[in-house]
Short mmCIF file of C-alpha atoms and ligand atoms in Angstrom, two decimals:
data_model
loop_
_atom_site.label_atom_id
_atom_site.label_comp_id
_atom_site.label_asym_id
_atom_site.label_seq_id
_atom_site.Cartn_x
_atom_site.Cartn_y
_atom_site.Cartn_z
CA UNK A 3 1.06 21.41 -5.91
CA UNK A 4 0.67 17.58 -5.03
CA UNK A 5 -2.08 16.50 -3.64
CA UNK A 6 -3.30 13.21 -1.82
CA UNK A 7 -6.85 11.66 -1.25
CA UNK A 8 -6.56 9.62 2.23
CA UNK A 9 -9.27 7.31 3.20
CA UNK A 10 -11.01 6.99 6.38
CA UNK A 11 -10.07 10.49 7.77
CA UNK A 12 -12.13 9.75 10.76
CA UNK A 13 -9.43 6.58 12.04
CA UNK A 14 -6.67 7.17 14.48
CA UNK A 15 -4.14 6.57 12.55
CA UNK A 16 -5.77 8.60 9.04
CA UNK A 17 -6.20 11.46 12.07
CA UNK A 18 -1.79 11.61 12.48
CA UNK A 19 -1.02 10.97 8.63
CA UNK A 20 -3.73 13.85 8.11
CA UNK A 21 -1.26 16.46 9.92
CA UNK A 22 2.20 15.05 8.28
CA UNK A 23 0.41 16.16 5.06
CA UNK A 24 -0.38 18.98 6.03
CA UNK A 25 3.24 20.26 8.00
CA UNK A 26 4.65 18.71 4.43
CA UNK A 27 2.93 20.75 2.51
CA UNK A 28 0.05 18.30 1.39
CA UNK A 29 -3.05 19.19 -0.40
CA UNK A 30 -5.56 16.71 1.55
CA UNK A 31 -8.59 15.39 0.78
CA UNK A 32 -9.62 13.24 3.14
CA UNK A 33 -13.04 11.08 2.72
CA UNK A 34 -15.61 9.93 5.66
CA UNK A 35 -18.69 8.15 6.98
CA UNK A 36 -20.51 12.05 7.36
CA UNK A 37 -20.60 15.52 7.13
CA UNK A 38 -20.51 15.40 11.12
CA UNK A 39 -17.10 13.28 10.81
CA UNK A 40 -15.93 16.12 7.90
CA UNK A 41 -16.86 19.12 9.53
CA UNK A 42 -15.02 17.60 12.84
CA UNK A 43 -11.68 17.50 10.61
CA UNK A 44 -11.86 20.43 9.64
CA UNK A 45 -12.97 22.22 13.00
CA UNK A 46 -9.73 20.58 14.58
CA UNK A 47 -8.00 22.51 11.92
CA UNK A 48 -9.23 26.52 12.17
CA UNK A 49 -5.66 27.71 10.38
CA UNK A 50 -5.69 25.59 7.91
CA UNK A 51 -7.27 26.57 4.19
CA UNK A 52 -10.09 24.15 2.87
CA UNK A 53 -7.74 24.23 -0.56
CA UNK A 54 -4.84 22.49 1.93
CA UNK A 55 -7.93 20.18 3.59
CA UNK A 56 -11.36 19.16 2.38
CA UNK A 57 -13.52 15.13 2.75
CA UNK A 58 -15.52 13.64 0.63
CA UNK A 59 -18.09 11.34 1.49
CA UNK A 60 -18.25 7.62 0.84
CA UNK A 61 -20.37 6.32 2.99
CA UNK A 62 -18.95 2.56 2.76
CA UNK A 63 -16.25 1.39 1.16
CA UNK A 64 -17.66 -1.90 0.38
CA UNK A 65 -19.79 -0.66 -2.01
CA UNK A 66 -20.27 -1.49 -5.70
CA UNK A 67 -18.47 2.06 -7.05
CA UNK A 68 -18.07 3.80 -3.99
CA UNK A 69 -15.08 5.73 -4.92
CA UNK A 70 -16.06 6.38 -8.26
CA UNK A 71 -17.24 10.34 -7.48
CA UNK A 72 -14.01 10.94 -4.64
CA UNK A 73 -11.46 10.29 -6.61
CA UNK A 74 -12.32 12.11 -9.60
CA UNK A 75 -10.78 15.64 -8.39
CA UNK A 76 -9.47 19.09 -9.72
CA UNK A 77 -6.71 19.90 -9.25
CA UNK A 78 -6.11 15.78 -10.11
CA UNK A 79 -5.24 13.24 -7.00
CA UNK A 80 -1.53 12.23 -6.89
CA UNK A 81 -1.11 9.65 -4.99
CA UNK A 82 -4.69 7.72 -2.35
CA UNK A 83 -3.40 6.47 1.05
CA UNK A 84 -5.87 3.74 1.76
CA UNK A 85 -6.78 3.25 5.11
CA UNK A 86 -10.67 2.80 5.48
CA UNK A 87 -10.96 -1.19 6.84
CA UNK A 88 -13.22 -2.34 10.21
CA UNK A 89 -11.42 -2.72 12.91
CA UNK A 90 -12.79 -3.31 15.88
CA UNK A 91 -13.90 -7.17 17.38
CA UNK A 92 -18.22 -7.47 17.45
CA UNK A 93 -18.29 -9.41 14.81
CA UNK A 94 -21.70 -10.00 13.93
CA UNK A 95 -21.49 -10.93 9.92
CA UNK A 96 -17.14 -11.97 9.05
CA UNK A 97 -18.71 -11.16 5.41
CA UNK A 98 -20.57 -8.34 5.24
CA UNK A 99 -19.30 -6.68 9.18
CA UNK A 100 -15.44 -6.88 8.25
CA UNK A 101 -14.36 -8.79 4.96
CA UNK A 102 -16.40 -7.17 2.55
CA UNK A 103 -15.32 -3.58 3.28
CA UNK A 104 -11.26 -4.19 3.28
CA UNK A 105 -11.39 -6.23 -0.13
CA UNK A 106 -13.80 -4.64 -1.33
CA UNK A 107 -12.87 -1.08 0.12
CA UNK A 108 -9.41 -2.20 -1.26
CA UNK A 109 -10.27 -3.31 -5.12
CA UNK A 110 -13.05 -0.83 -5.03
CA UNK A 111 -10.81 2.36 -5.08
CA UNK A 112 -8.05 0.63 -6.96
CA UNK A 113 -10.35 -0.14 -9.46
CA UNK A 114 -11.64 3.41 -9.47
CA UNK A 115 -8.14 4.75 -9.59
CA UNK A 116 -7.59 3.10 -12.94
CA UNK A 117 -10.76 4.30 -14.02
CA UNK A 118 -10.84 7.40 -13.35
CA UNK A 119 -7.67 8.68 -12.19
CA UNK A 120 -4.92 8.57 -15.21
CA UNK A 121 -2.67 10.77 -12.33
CA UNK A 122 -2.50 8.82 -9.26
CA UNK A 123 1.35 7.82 -9.47
CA UNK A 124 0.98 5.52 -5.92
CA UNK A 125 -1.72 3.89 -3.87
CA UNK A 126 0.23 3.00 -0.15
CA UNK A 127 -2.80 0.67 1.67
CA UNK A 128 -2.44 0.45 5.17
CA UNK A 129 -2.19 -3.63 5.51
CA UNK A 130 -1.20 -5.22 8.58
CA UNK A 131 1.30 -6.97 10.58
CA UNK A 132 -2.36 -9.76 10.64
CA UNK A 133 -1.08 -9.96 6.91
CA UNK A 134 1.89 -11.42 8.37
CA UNK A 135 1.65 -13.24 10.44
CA UNK A 136 1.24 -17.00 11.25
CA UNK A 137 -0.85 -17.54 14.66
CA UNK A 138 -0.21 -21.19 14.43
CA UNK A 139 2.96 -21.68 14.67
CA UNK A 140 5.09 -18.57 14.68
CA UNK A 141 8.14 -17.43 12.80
CA UNK A 142 11.17 -17.39 14.13
CA UNK A 143 12.22 -14.09 12.51
CA UNK A 144 8.64 -12.05 10.92
CA UNK A 145 9.54 -9.93 8.21
CA UNK A 146 7.83 -8.69 4.94
CA UNK A 147 8.22 -12.28 3.08
CA UNK A 148 5.91 -14.05 5.41
CA UNK A 149 2.10 -13.99 4.64
CA UNK A 150 -0.67 -15.27 7.25
CA UNK A 151 -1.73 -18.89 5.64
CA UNK A 152 -5.39 -18.05 7.08
CA UNK A 153 -8.43 -19.32 4.41
CA UNK A 154 -12.19 -17.82 4.06
CA UNK A 155 -13.36 -21.11 6.24
CA UNK A 156 -11.67 -19.73 9.24
CA UNK A 157 -12.55 -16.54 8.74
CA UNK A 158 -15.86 -17.46 9.88
CA UNK A 159 -14.33 -17.61 12.96
CA UNK A 160 -14.66 -14.14 14.77
CA UNK A 161 -10.88 -14.51 16.33
CA UNK A 162 -9.78 -14.96 13.34
CA UNK A 163 -12.33 -12.86 11.32
CA UNK A 164 -10.09 -9.30 11.73
CA UNK A 165 -6.95 -11.23 10.47
CA UNK A 166 -8.19 -12.74 7.41
CA UNK A 167 -10.14 -9.69 6.30
CA UNK A 168 -6.47 -7.88 6.20
CA UNK A 169 -4.99 -10.77 4.44
CA UNK A 170 -7.24 -11.23 1.55
CA UNK A 171 -7.74 -7.35 1.52
CA UNK A 172 -3.71 -6.66 1.14
CA UNK A 173 -3.50 -10.17 -0.94
CA UNK A 174 -6.44 -8.64 -3.07
CA UNK A 175 -4.05 -5.36 -4.00
CA UNK A 176 -0.87 -7.08 -4.78
CA UNK A 177 -3.09 -9.46 -7.29
CA UNK A 178 -4.73 -6.51 -9.11
CA UNK A 179 -1.04 -5.29 -9.62
CA UNK A 180 -0.23 -7.89 -10.68
CA UNK A 181 -3.38 -9.09 -13.69
CA UNK A 182 -4.36 -5.42 -14.28
CA UNK A 183 -1.77 -3.94 -14.40
CA UNK A 184 -2.14 -0.65 -14.41
CA UNK A 185 0.01 3.01 -14.69
CA UNK A 186 0.33 3.48 -10.27
CA UNK A 187 2.23 1.01 -8.36
CA UNK A 188 1.64 0.16 -4.46
CA UNK A 189 3.23 0.10 -1.76
CA UNK A 190 1.77 -1.35 2.06
CA UNK A 191 2.57 -0.35 5.84
CA UNK A 192 1.91 -3.04 7.59
CA UNK A 193 2.13 -2.55 11.45
CA UNK A 194 1.49 -4.57 14.71
CA UNK A 195 0.13 -3.15 17.35
CA UNK A 196 -0.29 0.52 17.16
CA UNK A 197 -0.31 2.96 20.30
CA UNK A 198 -0.51 6.51 20.68
CA UNK A 199 -2.07 9.43 21.86
CA UNK A 200 -5.63 9.09 20.55
CA UNK A 201 -6.94 11.97 18.40
CA UNK A 202 -9.03 14.51 21.03
CA UNK A 203 -11.79 15.19 18.13
CA UNK A 204 -12.44 11.97 17.30
CA UNK A 205 -12.29 10.06 20.79
CA UNK A 206 -14.17 10.01 23.79
CA UNK A 207 -14.43 8.21 27.22
CA UNK A 208 -16.15 5.36 25.37
CA UNK A 209 -15.08 5.61 22.25
CA UNK A 210 -10.93 5.57 22.63
CA UNK A 211 -9.55 3.15 19.26
CA UNK A 212 -9.33 -0.26 19.05
CA UNK A 213 -5.72 -0.22 19.61
CA UNK A 214 -5.04 1.83 22.21
CA UNK A 215 -8.28 0.30 24.62
CA UNK A 216 -5.62 -2.16 26.10
CA UNK A 217 -3.88 1.46 27.42
CA UNK A 218 -6.90 2.63 28.45
CA UNK A 219 -8.23 -0.12 30.56
CA UNK A 220 -5.87 -0.16 31.85
CA UNK A 221 -5.86 3.65 33.18
CA UNK A 222 -9.52 3.20 33.75
CA UNK A 223 -8.72 0.75 36.49
CA UNK A 224 -10.40 -2.43 34.50
CA UNK A 225 -7.81 -4.71 35.02
CA UNK A 226 -7.21 -4.01 38.23
CA UNK A 227 -7.59 -7.61 39.01
CA UNK A 228 -4.58 -8.83 36.80
CA UNK A 229 -2.93 -8.21 33.35
CA UNK A 230 -4.99 -9.79 30.19
CA UNK A 231 -2.73 -12.19 27.89
CA UNK A 232 -0.84 -9.73 26.06
CA UNK A 233 -2.07 -11.61 22.65
CA UNK A 234 0.83 -11.15 20.19
CA UNK A 235 4.22 -9.64 21.19
CA UNK A 236 4.94 -6.69 18.75
CA UNK A 237 4.05 -2.60 18.60
CA UNK A 238 4.89 0.43 16.98
CA UNK A 239 4.47 3.32 17.43
CA UNK A 240 1.24 6.18 15.68
CA UNK A 241 3.74 8.52 14.44
CA UNK A 242 6.57 6.46 12.93
CA UNK A 243 3.29 4.44 11.22
CA UNK A 244 1.66 7.43 9.74
CA UNK A 245 4.91 8.81 8.78
CA UNK A 246 5.65 5.84 7.20
CA UNK A 247 2.68 6.73 4.82
CA UNK A 248 3.79 9.39 3.81
CA UNK A 249 7.51 8.66 3.19
CA UNK A 250 6.09 5.33 1.20
CA UNK A 251 4.64 8.10 -1.01
CA UNK A 252 8.13 9.88 -0.93
CA UNK A 253 10.30 7.71 -1.67
CA UNK A 254 10.05 6.75 -5.42
CA UNK A 255 12.06 2.91 -4.67
CA UNK A 256 9.07 2.17 -1.63
CA UNK A 257 7.05 1.18 -5.22
CA UNK A 258 6.14 -2.41 -4.78
CA UNK A 259 7.39 -2.81 -1.66
CA UNK A 260 5.32 -4.45 1.63
CA UNK A 261 6.92 -2.56 4.93
CA UNK A 262 6.62 -4.21 7.78
CA UNK A 263 6.35 -1.42 10.92
CA UNK A 264 7.51 -2.61 14.38
CA UNK A 265 9.06 -0.77 16.23
CA UNK A 266 10.32 -3.54 19.28
CA UNK A 267 8.85 -6.40 21.44
CA UNK A 268 6.85 -5.30 24.43
CA UNK A 269 3.93 -7.13 27.25
CA UNK A 270 0.97 -5.88 28.51
CA UNK A 271 3.17 -5.85 32.40
CA UNK A 272 5.91 -3.75 30.20
CA UNK A 273 2.64 -1.46 29.20
CA UNK A 274 1.49 -1.72 32.94
CA UNK A 275 5.50 -0.72 34.49
CA UNK A 276 5.96 1.73 32.05
CA UNK A 277 2.71 3.68 33.30
CA UNK A 278 3.17 3.06 37.14
CA UNK A 279 6.68 4.75 35.98
CA UNK A 280 5.63 8.01 34.44
CA UNK A 281 2.15 8.13 35.92
CA UNK A 282 2.41 6.86 39.49
CA UNK A 283 -0.70 9.18 40.40
CA UNK A 284 -2.61 5.84 38.38
CA UNK A 285 -1.35 2.54 40.83
CA UNK A 286 -4.08 1.79 42.44
CA UNK A 287 -5.94 1.41 38.90
CA UNK A 288 -3.32 -1.00 37.43
CA UNK A 289 -2.55 -5.00 38.12
CA UNK A 290 -0.48 -5.83 41.03
CA UNK A 291 2.76 -5.03 40.92
CA UNK A 292 4.44 -8.62 40.96
CA UNK A 293 2.46 -9.79 37.94
CA UNK A 294 5.02 -11.67 35.85
CA UNK A 295 5.02 -11.42 31.94
CA UNK A 296 3.35 -13.37 30.06
CA UNK A 297 6.66 -13.55 27.47
CA UNK A 298 7.36 -17.03 26.18
CA UNK A 299 11.45 -17.17 26.56
CA UNK A 300 11.64 -18.49 22.89
CA UNK A 301 9.47 -15.52 21.20
CA UNK A 302 9.53 -14.97 17.45
CA UNK A 303 12.27 -12.03 16.67
CA UNK A 304 11.74 -9.55 13.86
CA UNK A 305 13.31 -7.94 10.83
CA UNK A 306 12.22 -4.56 10.17
CA UNK A 307 15.72 -3.10 8.45
CA UNK A 308 13.79 -2.06 5.19
CA UNK A 309 11.15 0.14 6.66
CA UNK A 310 14.80 1.91 8.31
CA UNK A 311 16.79 1.85 5.25
CA UNK A 312 13.92 2.64 2.92
CA UNK A 313 11.41 4.92 4.75
CA UNK A 314 14.04 6.24 7.01
CA UNK A 315 11.85 5.54 10.10
CA UNK A 316 13.28 6.21 13.16
CA UNK A 317 11.74 4.56 15.84
CA UNK A 318 10.16 5.38 18.98
CA UNK A 319 10.66 3.90 22.49
CA UNK A 320 7.37 2.14 24.48
CA UNK A 321 8.29 3.99 26.57
CA UNK A 322 7.42 7.01 24.72
CA UNK A 323 4.95 6.74 22.93
CA UNK A 324 3.07 4.26 26.23
CA UNK A 325 3.57 7.66 28.25
CA UNK A 326 2.16 10.08 25.66
CA UNK A 327 -0.86 7.61 25.49
CA UNK A 328 -1.78 8.13 28.54
CA UNK A 329 -2.38 11.98 28.77
CA UNK A 330 -4.33 12.20 25.45
CA UNK A 331 -6.36 9.25 26.97
CA UNK A 332 -6.57 11.44 30.82
CA UNK A 333 -6.82 14.84 28.55
CA UNK A 334 -10.10 13.86 26.79
CA UNK A 335 -10.74 12.90 30.19
CA UNK A 336 -10.58 8.71 30.31
P1 NDP B 411 -9.98 2.97 13.30
O1 NDP B 411 -11.35 1.64 13.53
O2 NDP B 411 -9.72 4.33 14.06
O3 NDP B 411 -9.96 3.77 11.82
C1 NDP B 411 -10.92 2.98 10.63
C2 NDP B 411 -11.02 3.84 9.67
O4 NDP B 411 -12.04 2.72 9.05
C3 NDP B 411 -12.49 4.79 10.22
O5 NDP B 411 -12.31 6.03 9.73
C4 NDP B 411 -13.51 3.64 9.92
O6 NDP B 411 -14.54 4.88 9.38
C5 NDP B 411 -13.01 3.59 7.99
N1 NDP B 411 -14.03 2.82 8.03
C6 NDP B 411 -14.19 1.30 8.16
N2 NDP B 411 -15.45 0.70 8.33
C7 NDP B 411 -15.65 1.38 6.53
C8 NDP B 411 -16.28 1.41 6.10
N3 NDP B 411 -16.72 0.21 5.59
N4 NDP B 411 -16.85 2.66 4.94
C9 NDP B 411 -16.35 4.04 5.40
N5 NDP B 411 -15.04 3.70 5.95
C10 NDP B 411 -14.65 2.68 7.32
O7 NDP B 411 -8.69 1.89 13.54
P2 NDP B 411 -7.12 2.70 12.97
O8 NDP B 411 -7.19 3.77 12.63
O9 NDP B 411 -6.09 2.09 13.91
O10 NDP B 411 -6.76 2.21 11.72
C11 NDP B 411 -6.61 2.80 10.25
C12 NDP B 411 -6.25 1.35 9.57
O11 NDP B 411 -4.57 0.33 9.69
C13 NDP B 411 -6.72 -0.18 9.40
O12 NDP B 411 -6.96 -0.17 7.81
C14 NDP B 411 -6.32 -0.87 9.96
O13 NDP B 411 -6.64 -2.11 9.62
C15 NDP B 411 -5.22 -1.33 10.60
N6 NDP B 411 -3.89 -1.21 11.09
C16 NDP B 411 -4.78 -0.60 12.82
C17 NDP B 411 -3.48 -1.21 13.58
C18 NDP B 411 -3.84 -0.49 14.42
O14 NDP B 411 -3.27 -1.04 16.41
N7 NDP B 411 -4.18 0.75 15.01
C19 NDP B 411 -2.87 -2.36 13.52
C20 NDP B 411 -2.44 -2.97 12.17
C21 NDP B 411 -3.18 -1.98 10.82
P3 NDP B 411 -15.73 5.18 10.79
O15 NDP B 411 -14.91 6.30 11.71
O16 NDP B 411 -16.84 5.81 10.78
O17 NDP B 411 -15.67 4.45 12.31
#
């Protein structure tokens, strides 16, 4: 049996990764911050035996040695997927709230594996388009070759803190491989905005995960007076992101690579239009029909070839993703 440790098991993307790991027969152990979250995950999989799905508590990934016990397992782990990292926009202390957990969480798990888990062959780190994008001067075409040039000083600006946390964490991972030369290799998954079904056992009316909040805001009528700015114009569906994490452990040549997981361009106007078409009963909650798109004509392009060729990703459409997201939101009572 092949055994996988998945950090941040209570997260949106992680919940979809759990489904794929179980479907494909992996023994899966997740890290969560509390017993309560661990029990919720087990309860949501009532027919899965505990040898197939279990949890261990890691209260705060930023703590020194946070993963030292979680990584010791019998039978031992073969692979690690590291998704745990803060993702929200409430920045009060940039270092404590974001930079420490992102960076120390990433170096912490790599150190723990090197010290205590010699059977681990590969670690897949969930990075982000945030570690690629250059908001000051967009690339013509974004690909895995680009790095966000953000500095530590700029990271103190709350508007940049999250993106900086992902950039420095991913850099720290590659630096660790370079300097420590461990027995395992790494791959990183770099998605932009991730949309897709919210996880019923984790979400409620007032606690929808960050990346789906623009869809839930529209569905709740919060943008009735007008569309909010889109921000960055790239997106991907959560099923494809989750599948990419699992393919990144299955495909030998994935090691040593970043994977830019991007389905396409979108704007908030496209999301509103899809909701209007697929859920006409929500019409009176949506931004005005004649709102125009804020996507510039010369918007950047993207190159997702590597994810298709190496990982075999077949990207879902925006229409399918948005309508699945709305369906899931209505099911949890949004
Ligand atoms: P979620 O907020 O749903 O998941 C984040 C996970 O990280 C949760 O399990 C959370 O635990 C855990 N976590 C956060 N801080 C800590 C900490 N200090 N100690 C322990 N655990 C912690 O977000 P997503 O699923 O969307 O994000 C997962 C990963 O994907 C992150 O690395 C994020 O940066 C990345 N990503 C997400 C994108 C998106 O659009 N969703 C786009 C690109 C990258 P808890 O539930 O207890 O808070």
